[in-house]
PDB file of C-alpha atoms in Angstrom:
ATOM      1  CA  UNK L 149     106.412  62.317  62.006  1.00 88.00           C
ATOM      2  CA  UNK L 150     103.877  62.313  59.162  1.00 94.00           C
ATOM      3  CA  UNK L 151     103.100  65.473  57.211  1.00 97.00           C
ATOM      4  CA  UNK L 152      99.434  66.156  56.558  1.00 99.00           C
ATOM      5  CA  UNK L 153      97.564  67.679  53.624  1.00 99.00           C
ATOM      6  CA  UNK L 154      94.062  69.062  54.066  1.00 99.00           C
ATOM      7  CA  UNK L 155      91.732  67.751  51.383  1.00 99.00           C
ATOM      8  CA  UNK L 156      89.868  70.872  50.309  1.00 99.00           C
ATOM      9  CA  UNK L 157      87.083  68.862  48.690  1.00 99.00           C
ATOM     10  CA  UNK L 158      86.219  67.494  52.141  1.00 99.00           C
ATOM     11  CA  UNK L 159      87.485  69.979  54.742  1.00 99.00           C
ATOM     12  CA  UNK L 160      86.552  73.621  55.287  1.00 99.00           C
ATOM     13  CA  UNK L 161      83.541  73.240  53.009  1.00 98.00           C
ATOM     14  CA  UNK L 162      81.786  75.884  55.097  1.00 95.00           C
ATOM     15  CA  UNK L 163      83.719  78.303  52.856  1.00 98.00           C
ATOM     16  CA  UNK L 164      83.990  78.837  49.095  1.00 98.00           C
ATOM     17  CA  UNK L 165      86.755  76.746  47.543  1.00 99.00           C
ATOM     18  CA  UNK L 166      89.209  79.623  47.129  1.00 99.00           C
ATOM     19  CA  UNK L 167      88.905  80.532  50.817  1.00 99.00           C
ATOM     20  CA  UNK L 168      89.735  77.013  51.985  1.00 99.00           C
ATOM     21  CA  UNK L 169      93.444  77.482  51.213  1.00 99.00           C
ATOM     22  CA  UNK L 170      93.770  80.207  53.819  1.00 99.00           C
ATOM     23  CA  UNK L 171      91.669  78.247  56.298  1.00 99.00           C
ATOM     24  CA  UNK L 172      93.942  75.227  55.911  1.00 99.00           C
ATOM     25  CA  UNK L 173      97.062  77.320  56.448  1.00 99.00           C
ATOM     26  CA  UNK L 174      95.544  79.014  59.494  1.00 98.00           C
ATOM     27  CA  UNK L 175      94.715  75.596  60.948  1.00 98.00           C
ATOM     28  CA  UNK L 176      98.381  74.609  60.640  1.00 98.00           C
ATOM     29  CA  UNK L 177      98.438  72.500  57.494  1.00 98.00           C
ATOM     30  CA  UNK L 178     101.504  72.826  55.282  1.00 98.00           C
ATOM     31  CA  UNK L 179      99.876  71.179  52.271  1.00 99.00           C
ATOM     32  CA  UNK L 180      96.525  70.706  50.579  1.00 99.00           C
ATOM     33  CA  UNK L 181      94.997  68.274  48.113  1.00 99.00           C
ATOM     34  CA  UNK L 182      91.639  68.038  46.371  1.00 99.00           C
ATOM     35  CA  UNK L 183      89.635  65.812  44.088  1.00 99.00           C
ATOM     36  CA  UNK L 184      89.144  67.884  40.941  1.00 99.00           C
ATOM     37  CA  UNK L 185      90.430  71.470  40.905  1.00 99.00           C
ATOM     38  CA  UNK L 186      89.466  72.289  37.344  1.00 99.00           C
ATOM     39  CA  UNK L 187      86.604  74.703  38.026  1.00 98.00           C
ATOM     40  CA  UNK L 188      89.186  77.073  39.502  1.00 99.00           C
ATOM     41  CA  UNK L 189      91.817  78.449  37.139  1.00 99.00           C
ATOM     42  CA  UNK L 190      95.238  76.920  37.652  1.00 99.00           C
ATOM     43  CA  UNK L 191      96.711  80.415  37.937  1.00 99.00           C
ATOM     44  CA  UNK L 192      94.336  81.169  40.817  1.00 99.00           C
ATOM     45  CA  UNK L 193      95.278  77.943  42.560  1.00 99.00           C
ATOM     46  CA  UNK L 194      98.981  78.675  42.150  1.00 99.00           C
ATOM     47  CA  UNK L 195      98.528  82.189  43.533  1.00 99.00           C
ATOM     48  CA  UNK L 196      96.623  80.900  46.563  1.00 99.00           C
ATOM     49  CA  UNK L 197      99.309  78.316  47.258  1.00 99.00           C
ATOM     50  CA  UNK L 198     101.987  81.009  47.170  1.00 99.00           C
ATOM     51  CA  UNK L 199      99.966  83.436  49.272  1.00 99.00           C
ATOM     52  CA  UNK L 200      99.487  80.902  52.039  1.00 99.00           C
ATOM     53  CA  UNK L 201     102.834  79.102  51.746  1.00 99.00           C
ATOM     54  CA  UNK L 202     101.191  75.781  50.921  1.00 99.00           C
ATOM     55  CA  UNK L 203     102.275  72.739  48.929  1.00 99.00           C
ATOM     56  CA  UNK L 204      99.791  71.108  46.560  1.00 99.00           C
ATOM     57  CA  UNK L 205     100.227  67.445  47.416  1.00 99.00           C
ATOM     58  CA  UNK L 206      97.816  65.813  44.974  1.00 99.00           C
ATOM     59  CA  UNK L 207      94.762  66.093  42.772  1.00 99.00           C
ATOM     60  CA  UNK L 208      92.910  63.687  40.471  1.00 99.00           C
ATOM     61  CA  UNK L 209      92.913  63.681  36.706  1.00 99.00           C
ATOM     62  CA  UNK L 210      89.440  64.339  35.244  1.00 99.00           C
ATOM     63  CA  UNK L 211      87.336  61.197  35.869  1.00 99.00           C
ATOM     64  CA  UNK L 212      84.966  61.389  32.931  1.00 98.00           C
ATOM     65  CA  UNK L 213      81.329  62.327  33.520  1.00 98.00           C
ATOM     66  CA  UNK L 214      81.057  62.148  37.313  1.00 98.00           C
ATOM     67  CA  UNK L 215      77.401  63.206  37.352  1.00 97.00           C
ATOM     68  CA  UNK L 216      76.592  60.333  34.997  1.00 98.00           C
ATOM     69  CA  UNK L 217      78.349  57.854  37.274  1.00 98.00           C
ATOM     70  CA  UNK L 218      81.797  57.613  35.716  1.00 98.00           C
ATOM     71  CA  UNK L 219      84.636  57.168  38.197  1.00 99.00           C
ATOM     72  CA  UNK L 220      87.718  57.326  36.026  1.00 99.00           C
ATOM     73  CA  UNK L 221      88.742  56.280  32.541  1.00 99.00           C
ATOM     74  CA  UNK L 222      92.057  54.465  32.780  1.00 99.00           C
ATOM     75  CA  UNK L 223      90.664  50.904  32.734  1.00 99.00           C
ATOM     76  CA  UNK L 224      87.827  51.419  30.259  1.00 99.00           C
ATOM     77  CA  UNK L 225      88.415  49.559  26.959  1.00 99.00           C
ATOM     78  CA  UNK L 226      87.474  51.764  24.038  1.00 98.00           C
ATOM     79  CA  UNK L 227      87.917  55.003  25.972  1.00 98.00           C
ATOM     80  CA  UNK L 228      91.648  55.361  25.452  1.00 99.00           C
ATOM     81  CA  UNK L 229      91.273  58.681  23.635  1.00 99.00           C
ATOM     82  CA  UNK L 230      89.163  60.104  26.450  1.00 99.00           C
ATOM     83  CA  UNK L 231      91.750  58.978  28.976  1.00 99.00           C
ATOM     84  CA  UNK L 232      94.542  60.599  26.976  1.00 99.00           C
ATOM     85  CA  UNK L 233      92.557  63.845  26.840  1.00 99.00           C
ATOM     86  CA  UNK L 234      91.918  63.725  30.593  1.00 99.00           C
ATOM     87  CA  UNK L 235      95.610  63.260  31.303  1.00 99.00           C
ATOM     88  CA  UNK L 236      96.424  66.140  28.971  1.00 99.00           C
ATOM     89  CA  UNK L 237      94.038  68.380  30.921  1.00 99.00           C
ATOM     90  CA  UNK L 238      95.638  67.310  34.204  1.00 99.00           C
ATOM     91  CA  UNK L 239      99.107  67.939  32.793  1.00 99.00           C
ATOM     92  CA  UNK L 240      98.159  71.435  31.661  1.00 99.00           C
ATOM     93  CA  UNK L 241      96.809  72.241  35.117  1.00 99.00           C
ATOM     94  CA  UNK L 242      99.869  70.726  36.759  1.00 99.00           C
ATOM     95  CA  UNK L 243     102.218  72.852  34.672  1.00 99.00           C
ATOM     96  CA  UNK L 244     100.887  75.879  36.550  1.00 99.00           C
ATOM     97  CA  UNK L 245      99.738  74.536  39.932  1.00 99.00           C
ATOM     98  CA  UNK L 246     102.701  72.147  40.415  1.00 99.00           C
ATOM     99  CA  UNK L 247     101.149  69.212  42.320  1.00 99.00           C
ATOM    100  CA  UNK L 248     103.317  66.601  43.946  1.00 98.00           C
ATOM    101  CA  UNK L 249     101.233  63.792  42.444  1.00 99.00           C
ATOM    102  CA  UNK L 250      98.268  63.189  40.141  1.00 99.00           C
ATOM    103  CA  UNK L 251      95.858  60.318  40.784  1.00 99.00           C
ATOM    104  CA  UNK L 252      94.700  58.456  37.664  1.00 99.00           C
ATOM    105  CA  UNK L 253      91.359  56.862  38.528  1.00 99.00           C
ATOM    106  CA  UNK L 254      90.717  53.423  37.042  1.00 99.00           C
ATOM    107  CA  UNK L 255      86.966  53.592  36.527  1.00 99.00           C
ATOM    108  CA  UNK L 256      84.150  51.062  36.753  1.00 99.00           C
ATOM    109  CA  UNK L 257      85.264  48.015  34.793  1.00 98.00           C
ATOM    110  CA  UNK L 258      85.884  44.312  35.313  1.00 97.00           C
ATOM    111  CA  UNK L 259      87.899  41.596  33.633  1.00 98.00           C
ATOM    112  CA  UNK L 260      91.153  40.952  31.821  1.00 98.00           C
ATOM    113  CA  UNK L 261      90.506  43.399  28.986  1.00 99.00           C
ATOM    114  CA  UNK L 262      90.026  46.172  31.524  1.00 99.00           C
ATOM    115  CA  UNK L 263      93.248  45.220  33.285  1.00 99.00           C
ATOM    116  CA  UNK L 264      95.222  45.210  30.031  1.00 99.00           C
ATOM    117  CA  UNK L 265      93.748  48.592  29.098  1.00 99.00           C
ATOM    118  CA  UNK L 266      94.593  49.942  32.543  1.00 99.00           C
ATOM    119  CA  UNK L 267      98.228  48.893  32.353  1.00 99.00           C
ATOM    120  CA  UNK L 268      98.641  50.191  28.806  1.00 99.00           C
ATOM    121  CA  UNK L 269      97.032  53.540  29.595  1.00 99.00           C
ATOM    122  CA  UNK L 270      99.097  54.014  32.739  1.00 99.00           C
ATOM    123  CA  UNK L 271     102.275  53.096  30.907  1.00 99.00           C
ATOM    124  CA  UNK L 272     101.492  55.622  28.193  1.00 99.00           C
ATOM    125  CA  UNK L 273     100.660  58.408  30.643  1.00 99.00           C
ATOM    126  CA  UNK L 274     103.825  57.861  32.637  1.00 99.00           C
ATOM    127  CA  UNK L 275     106.000  57.761  29.520  1.00 99.00           C
ATOM    128  CA  UNK L 276     104.417  60.915  28.087  1.00 98.00           C
ATOM    129  CA  UNK L 277     105.055  62.938  31.253  1.00 98.00           C
ATOM    130  CA  UNK L 278     108.217  61.657  32.949  1.00 98.00           C
ATOM    131  CA  UNK L 279     108.468  64.898  34.920  1.00 98.00           C
ATOM    132  CA  UNK L 280     105.159  64.229  36.710  1.00 99.00           C
ATOM    133  CA  UNK L 281     104.384  61.698  39.436  1.00 99.00           C
ATOM    134  CA  UNK L 282     101.207  59.633  39.102  1.00 99.00           C
ATOM    135  CA  UNK L 283      99.368  57.360  41.540  1.00 99.00           C
ATOM    136  CA  UNK L 284      96.873  54.506  41.527  1.00 99.00           C
ATOM    137  CA  UNK L 285      94.558  53.910  44.471  1.00 99.00           C
ATOM    138  CA  UNK L 286      92.563  50.864  45.580  1.00 99.00           C
ATOM    139  CA  UNK L 287      89.015  52.010  46.458  1.00 99.00           C
ATOM    140  CA  UNK L 288      86.621  49.846  48.441  1.00 99.00           C
ATOM    141  CA  UNK L 289      83.706  48.213  46.687  1.00 98.00           C
ATOM    142  CA  UNK L 290      81.160  49.311  49.274  1.00 98.00           C
ATOM    143  CA  UNK L 291      81.612  53.004  48.539  1.00 98.00           C
ATOM    144  CA  UNK L 292      82.313  52.543  44.833  1.00 98.00           C
ATOM    145  CA  UNK L 293      80.759  49.298  43.536  1.00 98.00           C
ATOM    146  CA  UNK L 294      82.391  47.981  40.393  1.00 98.00           C
ATOM    147  CA  UNK L 295      85.579  50.006  40.726  1.00 99.00           C
ATOM    148  CA  UNK L 296      88.347  48.217  38.866  1.00 99.00           C
ATOM    149  CA  UNK L 297      91.068  48.486  41.521  1.00 99.00           C
ATOM    150  CA  UNK L 298      89.973  47.382  44.981  1.00 99.00           C
ATOM    151  CA  UNK L 299      92.712  45.219  46.492  1.00 99.00           C
ATOM    152  CA  UNK L 300      96.268  46.120  47.414  1.00 99.00           C
ATOM    153  CA  UNK L 301      97.764  43.038  45.753  1.00 99.00           C
ATOM    154  CA  UNK L 302      96.185  44.056  42.450  1.00 99.00           C
ATOM    155  CA  UNK L 303      97.527  47.597  42.788  1.00 99.00           C
ATOM    156  CA  UNK L 304     101.028  46.299  43.438  1.00 99.00           C
ATOM    157  CA  UNK L 305     100.745  43.987  40.422  1.00 99.00           C
ATOM    158  CA  UNK L 306      99.652  46.894  38.227  1.00 99.00           C
ATOM    159  CA  UNK L 307     102.524  49.101  39.369  1.00 99.00           C
ATOM    160  CA  UNK L 308     104.978  46.288  38.656  1.00 99.00           C
ATOM    161  CA  UNK L 309     103.441  45.626  35.234  1.00 99.00           C
ATOM    162  CA  UNK L 310     103.601  49.296  34.248  1.00 99.00           C
ATOM    163  CA  UNK L 311     107.218  49.463  35.357  1.00 99.00           C
ATOM    164  CA  UNK L 312     107.411  53.258  35.422  1.00 99.00           C
ATOM    165  CA  UNK L 313     109.509  55.103  38.011  1.00 99.00           C
ATOM    166  CA  UNK L 314     106.939  57.914  38.179  1.00 99.00           C
ATOM    167  CA  UNK L 315     104.014  55.666  39.191  1.00 99.00           C
ATOM    168  CA  UNK L 316     103.414  54.971  42.875  1.00 99.00           C
ATOM    169  CA  UNK L 317     100.713  53.740  45.231  1.00 99.00           C
ATOM    170  CA  UNK L 318      98.119  55.958  46.862  1.00 99.00           C
ATOM    171  CA  UNK L 319      97.026  54.041  49.965  1.00 99.00           C
ATOM    172  CA  UNK L 320      93.824  55.239  51.590  1.00 99.00           C
ATOM    173  CA  UNK L 321      93.675  53.598  55.009  1.00 99.00           C
ATOM    174  CA  UNK L 322      89.900  54.033  55.146  1.00 99.00           C
ATOM    175  CA  UNK L 323      89.390  52.132  51.894  1.00 99.00           C
ATOM    176  CA  UNK L 324      91.871  49.448  52.957  1.00 99.00           C
ATOM    177  CA  UNK L 325      90.142  48.825  56.280  1.00 99.00           C
ATOM    178  CA  UNK L 326      86.742  48.434  54.645  1.00 98.00           C
ATOM    179  CA  UNK L 327      87.923  46.271  51.751  1.00 98.00           C
ATOM    180  CA  UNK L 328      90.576  44.067  53.375  1.00 98.00           C
ATOM    181  CA  UNK L 329      91.509  45.177  56.903  1.00 97.00           C
ATOM    182  CA  UNK L 330      95.001  44.401  58.238  1.00 98.00           C
ATOM    183  CA  UNK L 331      96.059  48.003  57.663  1.00 99.00           C
ATOM    184  CA  UNK L 332      99.453  47.902  59.365  1.00 98.00           C
ATOM    185  CA  UNK L 333     100.578  44.999  57.193  1.00 98.00           C
ATOM    186  CA  UNK L 334      99.307  46.852  54.146  1.00 99.00           C
ATOM    187  CA  UNK L 335     101.556  49.786  55.004  1.00 99.00           C
ATOM    188  CA  UNK L 336     104.505  47.436  55.372  1.00 99.00           C
ATOM    189  CA  UNK L 337     103.778  45.597  52.110  1.00 98.00           C
ATOM    190  CA  UNK L 338     103.279  48.820  50.178  1.00 99.00           C
ATOM    191  CA  UNK L 339     106.289  50.668  51.564  1.00 99.00           C
ATOM    192  CA  UNK L 340     108.615  50.268  48.540  1.00 99.00           C
ATOM    193  CA  UNK L 341     106.125  51.968  46.191  1.00 99.00           C
ATOM    194  CA  UNK L 342     104.161  54.115  48.640  1.00 99.00           C
ATOM    195  CA  UNK L 343     103.798  57.646  47.310  1.00 99.00           C
ATOM    196  CA  UNK L 344     100.742  59.075  49.066  1.00 99.00           C
ATOM    197  CA  UNK L 345      98.506  58.099  51.991  1.00 99.00           C
ATOM    198  CA  UNK L 346      94.995  59.181  52.945  1.00 99.00           C
ATOM    199  CA  UNK L 347      93.085  58.791  56.207  1.00 99.00           C
ATOM    200  CA  UNK L 348      89.556  58.876  57.580  1.00 99.00           C
ATOM    201  CA  UNK L 349      87.705  57.216  60.416  1.00 98.00           C
ATOM    202  CA  UNK L 350      85.964  53.903  59.749  1.00 98.00           C
ATOM    203  CA  UNK L 351      83.098  53.254  59.151  1.00 97.00           C
ATOM    204  CA  UNK L 352      81.645  56.778  58.930  1.00 97.00           C
ATOM    205  CA  UNK L 353      84.531  58.567  57.161  1.00 98.00           C
ATOM    206  CA  UNK L 354      84.730  61.247  59.836  1.00 98.00           C
ATOM    207  CA  UNK L 355      87.806  62.413  61.776  1.00 99.00           C
ATOM    208  CA  UNK L 356      90.618  59.834  61.612  1.00 98.00           C
ATOM    209  CA  UNK L 357      91.003  59.364  65.366  1.00 96.00           C
ATOM    210  CA  UNK L 358      87.473  57.993  65.727  1.00 92.00           C
ATOM    211  CA  UNK L 359      86.094  54.604  64.759  1.00 94.00           C
ATOM    212  CA  UNK L 360      87.860  51.309  64.161  1.00 95.00           C
ATOM    213  CA  UNK L 361      91.356  52.409  63.164  1.00 96.00           C
ATOM    214  CA  UNK L 362      94.173  52.750  65.686  1.00 96.00           C
ATOM    215  CA  UNK L 363      95.173  56.071  64.172  1.00 97.00           C
ATOM    216  CA  UNK L 364      98.265  56.744  66.285  1.00 96.00           C
ATOM    217  CA  UNK L 365      99.664  53.275  65.702  1.00 97.00           C
ATOM    218  CA  UNK L 366      99.160  53.585  61.963  1.00 98.00           C
ATOM    219  CA  UNK L 367     101.029  56.896  61.905  1.00 98.00           C
ATOM    220  CA  UNK L 368     103.828  55.169  63.832  1.00 98.00           C
ATOM    221  CA  UNK L 369     103.820  52.429  61.197  1.00 98.00           C
ATOM    222  CA  UNK L 370     104.315  55.026  58.470  1.00 99.00           C
ATOM    223  CA  UNK L 371     107.289  56.383  60.376  1.00 98.00           C
ATOM    224  CA  UNK L 372     108.747  52.888  60.785  1.00 98.00           C
ATOM    225  CA  UNK L 373     108.706  52.210  57.043  1.00 99.00           C
ATOM    226  CA  UNK L 374     110.269  55.595  56.308  1.00 98.00           C
ATOM    227  CA  UNK L 375     107.295  57.130  54.512  1.00 98.00           C
ATOM    228  CA  UNK L 376     108.215  60.700  53.585  1.00 97.00           C
ATOM    229  CA  UNK L 377     105.164  61.760  51.563  1.00 98.00           C
ATOM    230  CA  UNK L 378     101.970  63.466  52.627  1.00 99.00           C
ATOM    231  CA  UNK L 379      98.997  62.002  54.462  1.00 99.00           C
ATOM    232  CA  UNK L 380      95.857  63.433  52.915  1.00 99.00           C
ATOM    233  CA  UNK L 381      92.933  64.187  55.215  1.00 99.00           C
ATOM    234  CA  UNK L 382      90.110  62.931  53.016  1.00 99.00           C
ATOM    235  CA  UNK L 383      87.382  62.749  55.623  1.00 99.00           C
ATOM    236  CA  UNK L 384      84.013  64.364  56.255  1.00 98.00           C
ATOM    237  CA  UNK L 385      84.112  66.400  59.473  1.00 98.00           C
ATOM    238  CA  UNK L 386      81.415  65.430  61.941  1.00 97.00           C
ATOM    239  CA  UNK L 387      80.770  69.146  62.483  1.00 97.00           C
ATOM    240  CA  UNK L 388      82.647  72.362  61.811  1.00 97.00           C
ATOM    241  CA  UNK L 389      86.068  71.456  60.403  1.00 98.00           C
ATOM    242  CA  UNK L 390      88.101  73.393  62.972  1.00 97.00           C
ATOM    243  CA  UNK L 391      86.173  71.862  65.869  1.00 97.00           C
ATOM    244  CA  UNK L 392      87.296  68.390  64.828  1.00 98.00           C
ATOM    245  CA  UNK L 393      91.033  69.062  64.502  1.00 98.00           C
ATOM    246  CA  UNK L 394      92.030  67.990  67.997  1.00 97.00           C
ATOM    247  CA  UNK L 395      93.676  64.899  66.510  1.00 97.00           C
ATOM    248  CA  UNK L 396      95.983  67.159  64.460  1.00 97.00           C
ATOM    249  CA  UNK L 397      97.537  69.087  67.355  1.00 95.00           C
ATOM    250  CA  UNK L 398     100.422  66.625  68.024  1.00 93.00           C
ATOM    251  CA  UNK L 399     101.356  66.647  64.324  1.00 94.00           C
ATOM    252  CA  UNK L 400     101.109  70.369  63.657  1.00 92.00           C
ATOM    253  CA  UNK L 401     104.354  71.815  62.309  1.00 84.00           C
ATOM    254  CA  UNK L 402     103.441  75.490  62.038  1.00 77.00           C
TER     255      UNK L 402
END
């Protein structure tokens, strides 16, 4: 049965960020994840995780200037130094907060030079921190036009080209459905390198049991391929977070 992580950048946003850890634990989650935790001190995050007996499943490395439209640095030719600095910041945070995985966002870039830069940067990050686990994630082009990594086949090619044991796939079922569909086969194809999964309803990115996806069948597919990681709940609640957690009841472990 899948294990779920509440994404604190999306869920329980009725509360200040620090209070969302307790809300997630009270709702029955055993893990949390978030986009960018850096505004909160790593020591505070670690203390909140301990206080509420939570695992930190994943966060993203700094993506560059988000407000200016940047969506990652890993595939941007000429920005190698900025990428290295972003990874260093993520590593420093991870040394205290102890995440299971760190997502290295590719950024908005096209072409062969971007792909070569992406592979080289990922290879360097993985080699510099063999004790940490990193992920890459295909993101659909509707929500993030121009994002370098959109298709599963490309993500699998990148992981193979990097050739690092501490790099795995982050498969967001919402992004996959919008970009390519055929989600069950994607789970099966990705299984050997699948490190983290995320879910949301399609097309509105609300609770995962609504919309186009056969949520229960997809969770069964994860079980069939032996996925043992966390499923991140990266969705926007249609209303109050707790009121939309009916889907979670069969999976609750505490």
